[in-house]
Amino acid sequence: MTAAVERIEKVIENIELVVVGKRKEVELSLVSLFAGGHVLLEDVPGVGKTMMVKAIAKSLGAEFKRIQFTPDLLPSDVTGVSIYNQLKQQFEFRPGPILANIVLADEINRTSPKTQSALLEALEESSVTIDGETLQLEKPFFVMATQNPIEYAGTFPLPEAQLDRFLIKLNLGYPTALEELEVLERIQHKHPLEDIKPVMTTAEVVDIQSEITKVLVSEDVKMYMIDLVHETRQNRAVELGVSPRGTIALMKASQAYAFVKGREYVLPDDVKHLAPYILAHRMMLTAEAKMSNRTQEEVISSILEQVRIPVNQRRLTRS
């Protein structure tokens, strides 16, 4: 674990050469990658979303593909298509950009629901079905999708079923004045992305993904997760609570987060830290809550204050 944590720290340092002042968001993106999940980045253009995912791909030496979602994009443009070769008199498969290790799904809400659904199987099953044939995607497989929360003209909001496929939802936000000054100084002569070298291999990522499943989650911590999720289902501000898939996502992300922090067991603080990023986008608020300008994150924060935290250290760390 020590060697793996040191490698992870080098990856984070690599990414921070490009993305300034966003260590928490970088850590959470890697948590999603190591947990076998995917990230939805919702923020305004120009805050570094694309640069972050490119830096992740370069740091891992992974194959990177970018999909620019537009209203006229077809599902076959994402998954690939079979084309007839007249010379060989047979069909040849031309793989789409989804067949890569790291995929940037840019402005995913700009394309039609039919094309959005082409991602569902890939996100959940790590496979795509083309002409009746199922192709397994290479591991690791990680999708970072972006969407602009400001401009809604000509967009197609992601349905609940597809939002649930993203392990974590993040917002990068604007940098501070000092952070933005550092960005200008770094990019003045050449882009720092050019200097990034791989510090971890994709095989090592797969090994870490396997090791993370061994991180201890005590019964007390599991019950804490369940209590949080159950509270979303009975909260007055919530119309549709978090499903069991959300509980599983919270456990997997907590295991990955504990591993990144160099621990072999999950603490309640790990769960509390991750809950807003894992659970908020998986529930729907009532009309009254929306009219009161309440957000999912605010509701999760109030739930975290209500639910009792397990405190028995021996039971939390006991295997």
mmCIF file of C-alpha atoms in Angstrom:
data_model
loop_
_atom_site.group_PDB
_atom_site.id
_atom_site.type_symbol
_atom_site.label_atom_id
_atom_site.label_comp_id
_atom_site.label_asym_id
_atom_site.label_seq_id
_atom_site.Cartn_x
_atom_site.Cartn_y
_atom_site.Cartn_z
ATOM 1 C CA MET A 1 0.000 0.000 0.000
ATOM 2 C CA THR A 2 2.808 2.422 0.844
ATOM 3 C CA ALA A 3 4.323 2.153 -2.631
ATOM 4 C CA ALA A 4 0.923 2.585 -4.276
ATOM 5 C CA VAL A 5 0.092 5.652 -2.160
ATOM 6 C CA GLU A 6 3.439 7.205 -3.133
ATOM 7 C CA ARG A 7 2.627 6.638 -6.812
ATOM 8 C CA ILE A 8 -0.827 8.176 -6.336
ATOM 9 C CA GLU A 9 0.758 11.245 -4.731
ATOM 10 C CA LYS A 10 3.041 11.616 -7.768
ATOM 11 C CA VAL A 11 -0.014 11.465 -10.049
ATOM 12 C CA ILE A 12 -1.702 14.190 -7.994
ATOM 13 C CA GLU A 13 1.437 16.358 -8.145
ATOM 14 C CA ASN A 14 1.560 15.817 -11.905
ATOM 15 C CA ILE A 15 -2.032 16.956 -12.372
ATOM 16 C CA GLU A 16 -1.478 19.969 -10.111
ATOM 17 C CA LEU A 17 1.120 21.212 -12.604
ATOM 18 C CA VAL A 18 -1.855 21.924 -14.883
ATOM 19 C CA VAL A 19 -4.809 22.371 -12.505
ATOM 20 C CA VAL A 20 -3.919 24.903 -9.819
ATOM 21 C CA GLY A 21 -5.578 24.979 -6.401
ATOM 22 C CA LYS A 22 -7.975 22.070 -6.967
ATOM 23 C CA ARG A 23 -6.366 19.271 -4.962
ATOM 24 C CA LYS A 24 -9.662 18.094 -3.455
ATOM 25 C CA GLU A 25 -11.269 17.789 -6.891
ATOM 26 C CA VAL A 26 -8.189 16.021 -8.285
ATOM 27 C CA GLU A 27 -8.234 13.548 -5.379
ATOM 28 C CA LEU A 28 -11.938 12.862 -5.850
ATOM 29 C CA SER A 29 -11.456 12.259 -9.584
ATOM 30 C CA LEU A 30 -8.760 9.687 -8.822
ATOM 31 C CA VAL A 31 -10.977 8.155 -6.136
ATOM 32 C CA SER A 32 -13.619 7.608 -8.803
ATOM 33 C CA LEU A 33 -11.060 6.126 -11.197
ATOM 34 C CA PHE A 34 -9.674 3.716 -8.601
ATOM 35 C CA ALA A 35 -13.183 2.751 -7.458
ATOM 36 C CA GLY A 36 -14.093 1.857 -11.051
ATOM 37 C CA GLY A 37 -16.554 4.747 -11.340
ATOM 38 C CA HIS A 38 -16.994 7.838 -13.493
ATOM 39 C CA VAL A 39 -17.211 11.586 -12.891
ATOM 40 C CA LEU A 40 -19.723 14.224 -13.955
ATOM 41 C CA LEU A 41 -18.137 17.690 -13.978
ATOM 42 C CA GLU A 42 -20.735 20.459 -13.974
ATOM 43 C CA ASP A 43 -19.226 23.911 -14.361
ATOM 44 C CA VAL A 44 -18.906 26.913 -16.630
ATOM 45 C CA PRO A 45 -16.489 26.767 -19.601
ATOM 46 C CA GLY A 46 -12.837 27.595 -19.158
ATOM 47 C CA VAL A 47 -12.176 26.516 -15.556
ATOM 48 C CA GLY A 48 -9.879 23.598 -16.476
ATOM 49 C CA LYS A 49 -12.190 20.593 -16.863
ATOM 50 C CA THR A 50 -10.587 19.384 -20.100
ATOM 51 C CA MET A 51 -7.059 20.057 -18.869
ATOM 52 C CA MET A 52 -7.647 17.971 -15.742
ATOM 53 C CA VAL A 53 -8.774 14.850 -17.576
ATOM 54 C CA LYS A 54 -5.947 15.217 -20.126
ATOM 55 C CA ALA A 55 -3.446 15.513 -17.285
ATOM 56 C CA ILE A 56 -4.871 12.351 -15.678
ATOM 57 C CA ALA A 57 -4.512 10.441 -18.952
ATOM 58 C CA LYS A 58 -0.925 11.625 -19.530
ATOM 59 C CA SER A 59 0.067 10.860 -15.939
ATOM 60 C CA LEU A 60 -1.108 7.259 -16.400
ATOM 61 C CA GLY A 61 0.203 6.811 -19.937
ATOM 62 C CA ALA A 62 -3.368 5.838 -20.842
ATOM 63 C CA GLU A 63 -5.117 6.042 -24.206
ATOM 64 C CA PHE A 64 -7.216 9.212 -24.241
ATOM 65 C CA LYS A 65 -10.183 10.075 -26.465
ATOM 66 C CA ARG A 66 -12.469 13.103 -26.490
ATOM 67 C CA ILE A 67 -16.097 13.113 -27.629
ATOM 68 C CA GLN A 68 -17.636 16.508 -28.371
ATOM 69 C CA PHE A 69 -21.366 15.957 -27.928
ATOM 70 C CA THR A 70 -23.564 17.877 -30.365
ATOM 71 C CA PRO A 71 -27.280 17.638 -31.262
ATOM 72 C CA ASP A 72 -26.516 15.727 -34.491
ATOM 73 C CA LEU A 73 -24.174 13.147 -32.899
ATOM 74 C CA LEU A 74 -25.282 9.542 -33.485
ATOM 75 C CA PRO A 75 -24.837 6.559 -31.123
ATOM 76 C CA SER A 76 -22.528 4.937 -33.700
ATOM 77 C CA ASP A 77 -20.304 8.026 -33.518
ATOM 78 C CA VAL A 78 -19.688 7.085 -29.890
ATOM 79 C CA THR A 79 -19.493 3.280 -29.955
ATOM 80 C CA GLY A 80 -18.192 2.673 -33.482
ATOM 81 C CA VAL A 81 -19.620 1.266 -36.698
ATOM 82 C CA SER A 82 -19.103 -1.640 -39.109
ATOM 83 C CA ILE A 83 -18.167 -0.543 -42.643
ATOM 84 C CA TYR A 84 -18.234 -2.814 -45.704
ATOM 85 C CA ASN A 85 -14.807 -3.271 -47.322
ATOM 86 C CA GLN A 86 -15.378 -3.899 -51.024
ATOM 87 C CA LEU A 87 -11.840 -5.209 -51.579
ATOM 88 C CA LYS A 88 -12.109 -7.834 -48.830
ATOM 89 C CA GLN A 89 -15.870 -8.248 -49.376
ATOM 90 C CA GLN A 90 -16.536 -8.206 -45.660
ATOM 91 C CA PHE A 91 -17.531 -5.809 -42.906
ATOM 92 C CA GLU A 92 -14.799 -4.180 -40.843
ATOM 93 C CA PHE A 93 -15.381 -2.669 -37.431
ATOM 94 C CA ARG A 94 -14.200 0.906 -36.947
ATOM 95 C CA PRO A 95 -14.024 1.517 -33.183
ATOM 96 C CA GLY A 96 -15.540 4.681 -31.751
ATOM 97 C CA PRO A 97 -13.889 6.968 -29.211
ATOM 98 C CA ILE A 98 -15.560 5.171 -26.293
ATOM 99 C CA LEU A 99 -13.042 2.333 -26.789
ATOM 100 C CA ALA A 100 -10.246 4.003 -24.832
ATOM 101 C CA ASN A 101 -8.932 4.022 -21.260
ATOM 102 C CA ILE A 102 -9.756 7.646 -20.432
ATOM 103 C CA VAL A 103 -12.695 9.301 -22.221
ATOM 104 C CA LEU A 104 -13.765 12.937 -22.026
ATOM 105 C CA ALA A 105 -17.481 13.245 -22.818
ATOM 106 C CA ASP A 106 -17.615 16.988 -23.412
ATOM 107 C CA GLU A 107 -20.951 18.795 -22.978
ATOM 108 C CA ILE A 108 -22.894 15.572 -22.644
ATOM 109 C CA ASN A 109 -26.196 17.420 -22.229
ATOM 110 C CA ARG A 110 -25.916 18.895 -25.738
ATOM 111 C CA THR A 111 -26.767 15.646 -27.498
ATOM 112 C CA SER A 112 -30.029 13.736 -27.816
ATOM 113 C CA PRO A 113 -31.193 11.178 -25.220
ATOM 114 C CA LYS A 114 -30.704 8.429 -27.833
ATOM 115 C CA THR A 115 -26.998 9.216 -28.076
ATOM 116 C CA GLN A 116 -26.691 9.772 -24.332
ATOM 117 C CA SER A 117 -28.060 6.271 -23.808
ATOM 118 C CA ALA A 118 -25.172 4.882 -25.880
ATOM 119 C CA LEU A 119 -23.026 5.636 -22.845
ATOM 120 C CA LEU A 120 -25.231 3.753 -20.365
ATOM 121 C CA GLU A 121 -23.942 0.260 -21.091
ATOM 122 C CA ALA A 122 -20.340 1.476 -21.201
ATOM 123 C CA LEU A 123 -20.649 3.311 -17.888
ATOM 124 C CA GLU A 124 -22.354 0.463 -16.038
ATOM 125 C CA GLU A 125 -21.073 -2.712 -17.712
ATOM 126 C CA SER A 126 -17.727 -1.544 -19.196
ATOM 127 C CA SER A 127 -18.867 -2.964 -22.517
ATOM 128 C CA VAL A 128 -20.572 -1.856 -25.737
ATOM 129 C CA THR A 129 -22.882 -3.816 -28.032
ATOM 130 C CA ILE A 130 -22.469 -3.207 -31.765
ATOM 131 C CA ASP A 131 -24.407 -5.150 -34.411
ATOM 132 C CA GLY A 132 -25.448 -7.649 -31.759
ATOM 133 C CA GLU A 133 -21.884 -8.313 -30.633
ATOM 134 C CA THR A 134 -20.742 -7.280 -27.149
ATOM 135 C CA LEU A 135 -17.218 -5.904 -26.810
ATOM 136 C CA GLN A 136 -15.559 -5.631 -23.415
ATOM 137 C CA LEU A 137 -13.740 -2.346 -22.823
ATOM 138 C CA GLU A 138 -10.114 -2.424 -21.762
ATOM 139 C CA LYS A 139 -9.322 -1.787 -18.113
ATOM 140 C CA PRO A 140 -8.981 0.764 -16.701
ATOM 141 C CA PHE A 141 -11.995 2.509 -18.242
ATOM 142 C CA PHE A 142 -12.826 5.956 -16.936
ATOM 143 C CA VAL A 143 -15.270 8.555 -18.275
ATOM 144 C CA MET A 144 -15.280 12.177 -17.216
ATOM 145 C CA ALA A 145 -18.365 13.909 -18.602
ATOM 146 C CA THR A 146 -18.858 17.666 -18.543
ATOM 147 C CA GLN A 147 -21.920 19.854 -18.783
ATOM 148 C CA ASN A 148 -22.565 23.594 -18.610
ATOM 149 C CA PRO A 149 -25.102 24.452 -15.862
ATOM 150 C CA ILE A 150 -25.761 27.948 -17.227
ATOM 151 C CA GLU A 151 -26.864 27.605 -20.852
ATOM 152 C CA TYR A 152 -29.954 25.425 -21.214
ATOM 153 C CA ALA A 153 -31.027 26.395 -24.763
ATOM 154 C CA GLY A 154 -30.804 23.352 -27.024
ATOM 155 C CA THR A 155 -29.768 20.991 -24.232
ATOM 156 C CA PHE A 156 -31.165 17.663 -23.055
ATOM 157 C CA PRO A 157 -30.961 17.268 -19.262
ATOM 158 C CA LEU A 158 -29.543 13.914 -18.206
ATOM 159 C CA PRO A 159 -32.274 11.526 -16.998
ATOM 160 C CA GLU A 160 -32.154 10.162 -13.465
ATOM 161 C CA ALA A 161 -31.084 6.720 -14.708
ATOM 162 C CA GLN A 162 -28.004 8.174 -16.386
ATOM 163 C CA LEU A 163 -27.065 10.534 -13.553
ATOM 164 C CA ASP A 164 -27.029 7.501 -11.270
ATOM 165 C CA ARG A 165 -24.274 5.940 -13.393
ATOM 166 C CA PHE A 166 -21.786 8.624 -12.357
ATOM 167 C CA LEU A 167 -20.043 7.779 -9.107
ATOM 168 C CA ILE A 168 -19.148 11.388 -8.301
ATOM 169 C CA LYS A 169 -20.436 14.795 -9.349
ATOM 170 C CA LEU A 170 -17.980 17.692 -9.057
ATOM 171 C CA ASN A 171 -17.762 21.440 -9.557
ATOM 172 C CA LEU A 172 -14.319 22.960 -10.087
ATOM 173 C CA GLY A 173 -15.274 26.595 -9.521
ATOM 174 C CA TYR A 174 -13.239 29.699 -10.258
ATOM 175 C CA PRO A 175 -9.649 30.012 -8.959
ATOM 176 C CA THR A 176 -8.621 32.655 -6.458
ATOM 177 C CA ALA A 177 -6.689 35.707 -7.667
ATOM 178 C CA LEU A 178 -3.354 34.214 -6.528
ATOM 179 C CA GLU A 179 -4.156 30.862 -8.153
ATOM 180 C CA GLU A 180 -5.082 32.578 -11.406
ATOM 181 C CA LEU A 181 -1.810 34.543 -11.295
ATOM 182 C CA GLU A 182 0.065 31.248 -10.925
ATOM 183 C CA VAL A 183 -1.817 29.868 -13.933
ATOM 184 C CA LEU A 184 -0.695 32.827 -16.037
ATOM 185 C CA GLU A 185 2.926 32.462 -14.943
ATOM 186 C CA ARG A 186 2.979 28.748 -15.714
ATOM 187 C CA ILE A 187 1.388 29.097 -19.146
ATOM 188 C CA GLN A 188 3.268 32.232 -20.257
ATOM 189 C CA HIS A 189 5.992 30.437 -22.219
ATOM 190 C CA LYS A 190 4.494 27.001 -22.872
ATOM 191 C CA HIS A 191 1.625 24.904 -21.631
ATOM 192 C CA PRO A 192 2.579 22.791 -18.577
ATOM 193 C CA LEU A 193 0.610 19.858 -20.035
ATOM 194 C CA GLU A 194 3.508 19.362 -22.473
ATOM 195 C CA ASP A 195 5.899 18.565 -19.607
ATOM 196 C CA ILE A 196 3.751 15.899 -17.956
ATOM 197 C CA LYS A 197 5.284 12.420 -18.088
ATOM 198 C CA PRO A 198 3.646 9.135 -17.043
ATOM 199 C CA VAL A 199 4.260 8.296 -13.380
ATOM 200 C CA MET A 200 1.932 5.294 -13.176
ATOM 201 C CA THR A 201 0.944 2.602 -15.655
ATOM 202 C CA THR A 202 -2.550 1.426 -16.516
ATOM 203 C CA ALA A 203 -1.589 -2.014 -15.159
ATOM 204 C CA GLU A 204 -0.819 -0.410 -11.804
ATOM 205 C CA VAL A 205 -4.210 1.302 -11.860
ATOM 206 C CA VAL A 206 -5.904 -2.070 -12.368
ATOM 207 C CA ASP A 207 -3.868 -3.523 -9.473
ATOM 208 C CA ILE A 208 -4.946 -0.637 -7.213
ATOM 209 C CA GLN A 209 -8.579 -1.163 -8.227
ATOM 210 C CA SER A 210 -8.243 -4.781 -7.107
ATOM 211 C CA GLU A 211 -6.515 -3.867 -3.822
ATOM 212 C CA ILE A 212 -9.164 -1.288 -2.928
ATOM 213 C CA THR A 213 -11.825 -3.991 -2.582
ATOM 214 C CA LYS A 214 -9.812 -5.359 0.382
ATOM 215 C CA VAL A 215 -10.068 -2.116 2.379
ATOM 216 C CA LEU A 216 -12.004 -2.861 5.578
ATOM 217 C CA VAL A 217 -15.485 -1.422 6.012
ATOM 218 C CA SER A 218 -16.765 -2.280 9.485
ATOM 219 C CA GLU A 219 -20.403 -3.076 10.159
ATOM 220 C CA ASP A 220 -20.769 0.201 12.092
ATOM 221 C CA VAL A 221 -19.556 2.222 9.106
ATOM 222 C CA LYS A 222 -21.826 0.277 6.755
ATOM 223 C CA MET A 223 -24.794 1.030 9.000
ATOM 224 C CA TYR A 224 -23.782 4.710 9.023
ATOM 225 C CA MET A 225 -23.924 4.702 5.214
ATOM 226 C CA ILE A 226 -27.297 2.971 5.251
ATOM 227 C CA ASP A 227 -28.673 5.449 7.810
ATOM 228 C CA LEU A 228 -27.612 8.370 5.601
ATOM 229 C CA VAL A 229 -29.231 6.857 2.519
ATOM 230 C CA HIS A 230 -32.437 5.920 4.349
ATOM 231 C CA GLU A 231 -32.730 9.465 5.653
ATOM 232 C CA THR A 232 -32.768 10.754 2.044
ATOM 233 C CA ARG A 233 -35.805 8.540 1.396
ATOM 234 C CA GLN A 234 -37.850 9.998 4.253
ATOM 235 C CA ASN A 235 -36.659 13.606 4.282
ATOM 236 C CA ARG A 236 -39.500 16.060 3.668
ATOM 237 C CA ALA A 237 -37.481 18.030 1.132
ATOM 238 C CA VAL A 238 -36.788 14.932 -0.986
ATOM 239 C CA GLU A 239 -39.231 13.515 -3.513
ATOM 240 C CA LEU A 240 -37.043 10.628 -4.689
ATOM 241 C CA GLY A 241 -34.363 9.314 -2.346
ATOM 242 C CA VAL A 242 -31.078 7.572 -3.058
ATOM 243 C CA SER A 243 -31.323 4.017 -4.399
ATOM 244 C CA PRO A 244 -29.295 0.998 -3.163
ATOM 245 C CA ARG A 245 -26.923 1.670 -6.073
ATOM 246 C CA GLY A 246 -26.061 4.910 -4.293
ATOM 247 C CA THR A 247 -25.264 3.023 -1.075
ATOM 248 C CA ILE A 248 -22.928 0.706 -2.990
ATOM 249 C CA ALA A 249 -21.301 3.708 -4.683
ATOM 250 C CA LEU A 250 -20.732 5.362 -1.305
ATOM 251 C CA MET A 251 -19.026 2.246 0.051
ATOM 252 C CA LYS A 252 -16.779 1.776 -2.998
ATOM 253 C CA ALA A 253 -15.784 5.441 -3.043
ATOM 254 C CA SER A 254 -15.067 5.356 0.706
ATOM 255 C CA GLN A 255 -12.781 2.345 0.244
ATOM 256 C CA ALA A 256 -10.916 4.132 -2.561
ATOM 257 C CA TYR A 257 -10.639 7.352 -0.547
ATOM 258 C CA ALA A 258 -9.243 5.500 2.482
ATOM 259 C CA PHE A 259 -6.689 3.783 0.230
ATOM 260 C CA VAL A 260 -5.612 7.105 -1.320
ATOM 261 C CA LYS A 261 -5.112 8.423 2.225
ATOM 262 C CA GLY A 262 -2.941 5.399 3.070
ATOM 263 C CA ARG A 263 -5.386 3.516 5.303
ATOM 264 C CA GLU A 264 -6.580 -0.084 5.211
ATOM 265 C CA TYR A 265 -9.937 0.766 6.784
ATOM 266 C CA VAL A 266 -12.743 3.283 6.226
ATOM 267 C CA LEU A 267 -13.558 5.934 8.831
ATOM 268 C CA PRO A 268 -16.941 7.653 9.272
ATOM 269 C CA ASP A 269 -15.174 10.908 8.368
ATOM 270 C CA ASP A 270 -14.413 9.416 4.935
ATOM 271 C CA VAL A 271 -18.110 8.740 4.423
ATOM 272 C CA LYS A 272 -19.071 12.198 5.685
ATOM 273 C CA HIS A 273 -16.557 13.874 3.358
ATOM 274 C CA LEU A 274 -17.729 11.939 0.286
ATOM 275 C CA ALA A 275 -21.502 11.912 0.871
ATOM 276 C CA PRO A 276 -22.291 15.271 -0.834
ATOM 277 C CA TYR A 277 -20.379 14.242 -3.975
ATOM 278 C CA ILE A 278 -21.850 10.728 -4.109
ATOM 279 C CA LEU A 279 -25.453 11.164 -2.969
ATOM 280 C CA ALA A 280 -26.605 14.676 -3.928
ATOM 281 C CA HIS A 281 -27.046 14.049 -7.670
ATOM 282 C CA ARG A 282 -28.874 10.767 -7.011
ATOM 283 C CA MET A 283 -31.971 12.300 -5.435
ATOM 284 C CA MET A 284 -34.783 14.608 -6.519
ATOM 285 C CA LEU A 285 -36.123 17.444 -4.394
ATOM 286 C CA THR A 286 -39.782 18.298 -3.945
ATOM 287 C CA ALA A 287 -41.302 21.283 -5.750
ATOM 288 C CA GLU A 288 -41.532 23.142 -2.426
ATOM 289 C CA ALA A 289 -37.822 22.656 -1.744
ATOM 290 C CA LYS A 290 -36.930 23.876 -5.223
ATOM 291 C CA MET A 291 -39.137 26.960 -4.798
ATOM 292 C CA SER A 292 -37.290 27.662 -1.537
ATOM 293 C CA ASN A 293 -34.027 27.557 -3.537
ATOM 294 C CA ARG A 294 -32.720 24.585 -1.583
ATOM 295 C CA THR A 295 -30.108 22.428 -3.274
ATOM 296 C CA GLN A 296 -29.397 18.713 -3.006
ATOM 297 C CA GLU A 297 -26.071 19.525 -1.367
ATOM 298 C CA GLU A 298 -27.792 21.581 1.346
ATOM 299 C CA VAL A 299 -30.192 18.732 2.079
ATOM 300 C CA ILE A 300 -27.309 16.255 2.343
ATOM 301 C CA SER A 301 -25.508 18.638 4.718
ATOM 302 C CA SER A 302 -28.568 18.783 6.975
ATOM 303 C CA ILE A 303 -28.861 14.987 6.905
ATOM 304 C CA LEU A 304 -25.181 14.632 7.867
ATOM 305 C CA GLU A 305 -25.863 16.801 10.917
ATOM 306 C CA GLN A 306 -28.844 14.669 11.962
ATOM 307 C CA VAL A 307 -27.463 11.138 11.580
ATOM 308 C CA ARG A 308 -25.370 9.834 14.469
ATOM 309 C CA ILE A 309 -21.711 9.046 13.714
ATOM 310 C CA PRO A 310 -20.271 5.734 15.024
ATOM 311 C CA VAL A 311 -17.392 6.458 17.423
ATOM 312 C CA ASN A 312 -16.104 3.032 18.572
ATOM 313 C CA GLN A 313 -12.560 3.123 17.104
ATOM 314 C CA ARG A 314 -11.825 -0.550 17.853
ATOM 315 C CA ARG A 315 -14.903 -1.740 15.978
ATOM 316 C CA LEU A 316 -14.161 0.578 13.036
ATOM 317 C CA THR A 317 -10.665 -0.796 12.456
ATOM 318 C CA ARG A 318 -11.206 -4.428 13.429
ATOM 319 C CA SER A 319 -10.999 -6.993 10.623
#
